mmCIF file of C-alpha atoms in Angstrom:
data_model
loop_
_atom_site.group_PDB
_atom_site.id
_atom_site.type_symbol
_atom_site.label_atom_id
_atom_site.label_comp_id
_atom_site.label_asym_id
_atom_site.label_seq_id
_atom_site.Cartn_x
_atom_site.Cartn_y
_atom_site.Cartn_z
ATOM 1 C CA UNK L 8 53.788 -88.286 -146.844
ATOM 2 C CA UNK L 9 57.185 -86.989 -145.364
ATOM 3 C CA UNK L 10 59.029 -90.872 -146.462
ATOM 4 C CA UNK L 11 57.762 -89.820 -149.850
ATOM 5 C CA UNK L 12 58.845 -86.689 -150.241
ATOM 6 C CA UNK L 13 62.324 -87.526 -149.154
ATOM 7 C CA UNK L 14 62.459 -89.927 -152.296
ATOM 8 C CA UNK L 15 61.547 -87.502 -153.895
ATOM 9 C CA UNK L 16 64.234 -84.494 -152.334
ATOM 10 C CA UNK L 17 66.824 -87.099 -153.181
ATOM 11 C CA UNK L 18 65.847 -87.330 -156.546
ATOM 12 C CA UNK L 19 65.592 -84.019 -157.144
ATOM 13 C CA UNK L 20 69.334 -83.276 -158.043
ATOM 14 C CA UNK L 21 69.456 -85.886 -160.488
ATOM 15 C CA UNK L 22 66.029 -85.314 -162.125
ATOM 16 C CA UNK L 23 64.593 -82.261 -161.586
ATOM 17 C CA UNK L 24 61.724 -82.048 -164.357
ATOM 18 C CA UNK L 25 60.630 -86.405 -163.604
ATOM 19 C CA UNK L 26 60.344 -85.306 -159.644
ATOM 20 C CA UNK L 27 58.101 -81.864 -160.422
ATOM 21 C CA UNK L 28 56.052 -84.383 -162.924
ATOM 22 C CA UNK L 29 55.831 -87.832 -160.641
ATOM 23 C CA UNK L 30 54.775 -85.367 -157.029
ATOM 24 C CA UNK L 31 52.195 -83.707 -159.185
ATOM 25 C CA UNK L 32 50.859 -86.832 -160.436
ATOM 26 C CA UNK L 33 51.389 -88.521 -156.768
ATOM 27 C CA UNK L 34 49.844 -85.944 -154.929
ATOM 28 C CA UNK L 35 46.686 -85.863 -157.804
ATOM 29 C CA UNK L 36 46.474 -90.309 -157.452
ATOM 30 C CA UNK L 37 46.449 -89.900 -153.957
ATOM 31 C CA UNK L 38 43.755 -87.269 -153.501
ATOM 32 C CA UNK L 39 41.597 -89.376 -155.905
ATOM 33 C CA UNK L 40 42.587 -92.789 -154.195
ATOM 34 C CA UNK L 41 42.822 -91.813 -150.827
ATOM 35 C CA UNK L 42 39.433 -93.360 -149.284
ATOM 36 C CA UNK L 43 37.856 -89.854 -148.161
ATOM 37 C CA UNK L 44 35.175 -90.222 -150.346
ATOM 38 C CA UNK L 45 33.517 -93.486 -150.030
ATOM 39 C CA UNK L 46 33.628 -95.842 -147.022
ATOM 40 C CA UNK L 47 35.994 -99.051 -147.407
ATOM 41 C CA UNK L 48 32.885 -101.033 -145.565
ATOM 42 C CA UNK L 49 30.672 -100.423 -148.707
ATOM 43 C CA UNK L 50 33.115 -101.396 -151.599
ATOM 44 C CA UNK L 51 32.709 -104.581 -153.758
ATOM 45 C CA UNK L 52 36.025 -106.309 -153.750
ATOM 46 C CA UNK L 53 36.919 -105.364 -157.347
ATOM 47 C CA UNK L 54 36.490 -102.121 -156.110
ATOM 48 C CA UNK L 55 38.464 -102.427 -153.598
ATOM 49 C CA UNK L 56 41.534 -103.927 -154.745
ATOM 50 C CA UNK L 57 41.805 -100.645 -156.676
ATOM 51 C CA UNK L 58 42.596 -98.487 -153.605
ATOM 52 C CA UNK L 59 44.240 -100.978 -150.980
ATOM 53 C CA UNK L 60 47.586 -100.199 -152.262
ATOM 54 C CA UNK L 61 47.589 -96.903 -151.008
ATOM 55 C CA UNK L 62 48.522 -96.472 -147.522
ATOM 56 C CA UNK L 63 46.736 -93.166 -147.098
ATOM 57 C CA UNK L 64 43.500 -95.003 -147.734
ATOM 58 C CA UNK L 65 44.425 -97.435 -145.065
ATOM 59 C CA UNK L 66 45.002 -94.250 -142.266
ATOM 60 C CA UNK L 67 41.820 -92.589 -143.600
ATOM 61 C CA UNK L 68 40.032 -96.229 -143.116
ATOM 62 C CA UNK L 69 41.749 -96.768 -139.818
ATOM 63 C CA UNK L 70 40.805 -93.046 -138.191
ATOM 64 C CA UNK L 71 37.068 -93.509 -139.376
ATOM 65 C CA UNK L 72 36.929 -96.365 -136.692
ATOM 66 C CA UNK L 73 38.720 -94.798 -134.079
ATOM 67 C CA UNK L 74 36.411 -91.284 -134.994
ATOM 68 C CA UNK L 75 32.981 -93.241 -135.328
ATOM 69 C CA UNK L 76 31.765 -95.779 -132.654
ATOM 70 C CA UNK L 77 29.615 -97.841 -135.213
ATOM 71 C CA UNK L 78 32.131 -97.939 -137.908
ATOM 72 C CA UNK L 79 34.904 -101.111 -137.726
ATOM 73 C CA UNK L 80 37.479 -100.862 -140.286
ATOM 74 C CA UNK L 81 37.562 -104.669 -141.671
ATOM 75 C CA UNK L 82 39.836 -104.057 -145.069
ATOM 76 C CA UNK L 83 42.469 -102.076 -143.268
ATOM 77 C CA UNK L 84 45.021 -102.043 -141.445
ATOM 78 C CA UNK L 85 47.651 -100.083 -139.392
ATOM 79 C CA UNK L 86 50.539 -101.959 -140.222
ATOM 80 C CA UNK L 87 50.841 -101.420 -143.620
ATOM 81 C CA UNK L 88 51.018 -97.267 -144.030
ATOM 82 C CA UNK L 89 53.852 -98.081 -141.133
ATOM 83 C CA UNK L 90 55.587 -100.493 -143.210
ATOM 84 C CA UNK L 91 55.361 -98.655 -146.119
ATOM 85 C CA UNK L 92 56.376 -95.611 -144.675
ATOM 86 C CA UNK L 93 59.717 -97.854 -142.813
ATOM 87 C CA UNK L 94 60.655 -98.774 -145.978
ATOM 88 C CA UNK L 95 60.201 -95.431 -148.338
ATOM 89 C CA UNK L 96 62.034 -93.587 -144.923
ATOM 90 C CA UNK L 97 65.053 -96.061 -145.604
ATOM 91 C CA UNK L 98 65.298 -95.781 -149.528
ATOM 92 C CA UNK L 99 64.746 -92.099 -149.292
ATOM 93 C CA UNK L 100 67.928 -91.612 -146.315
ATOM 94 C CA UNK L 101 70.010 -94.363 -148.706
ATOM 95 C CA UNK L 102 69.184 -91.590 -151.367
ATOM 96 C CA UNK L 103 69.892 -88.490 -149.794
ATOM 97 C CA UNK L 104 73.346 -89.749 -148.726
ATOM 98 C CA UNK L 105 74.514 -90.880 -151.502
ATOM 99 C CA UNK L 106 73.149 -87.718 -153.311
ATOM 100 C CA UNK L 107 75.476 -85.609 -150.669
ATOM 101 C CA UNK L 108 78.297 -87.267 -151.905
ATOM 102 C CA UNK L 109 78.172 -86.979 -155.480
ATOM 103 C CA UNK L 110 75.644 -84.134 -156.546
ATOM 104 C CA UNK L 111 76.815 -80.643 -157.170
ATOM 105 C CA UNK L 112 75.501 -77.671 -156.196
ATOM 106 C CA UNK L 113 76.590 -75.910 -159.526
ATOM 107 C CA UNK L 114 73.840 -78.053 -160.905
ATOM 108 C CA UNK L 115 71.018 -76.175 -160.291
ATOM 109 C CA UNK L 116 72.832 -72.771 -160.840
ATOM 110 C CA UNK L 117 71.324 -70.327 -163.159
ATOM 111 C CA UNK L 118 73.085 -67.273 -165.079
#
């Protein structure tokens, strides 16, 4: 959530309408794809490959088995939300720093 959001912070500057548009529509694919309704266990595989490229579903999946003692996450895992996460943290600081440099702050001014 928080390597997300600084993509999006250093996007903001540059696109302000595209970032209000893609976080709504992020934050609405992620509640739906997020795992917290259904149990990973349970899914058919074509059902699956639907939601295993979110890493959200992957924490949900991986705190069910650490919550439940007869529950054993088998399509999960914990390395890639980190990974993920590594990565977005990284593009998002890249971002930011060059959005320092060259953004103004007359851009967002308002009469």
């Amino acid at each position: 959530g928080v390597s997300i959001g600084v993509v999006f912070l250093a996007l903001k500057p540059w696109f302000p309408g595209f970032v209000k548009l893609a976080s709504s529509i992020f934050s609405r694919a992620n509640m739906i794809a997020s795992g917290k309704m259904f149990v990973a266990n349970s899914l058919p595989s074509h059902m699956l490959a639907m939601f295993d490229w979110n890493p959200l579903f992957h924490c949900i999946d991986q705190a069910r088995g650490f919550v439940f003692i007869n529950y054993n996450p088998h399509y999960s895992s914990i390395g890639y939300p980190l990974k993920v996460a590594i990565v977005l943290i990284m593009i998002g600081l890249m971002l930011e720093f060059f959005t320092r440099k060259h953004a103004s702050a007359s851009w967002e001014a308002t009469r």
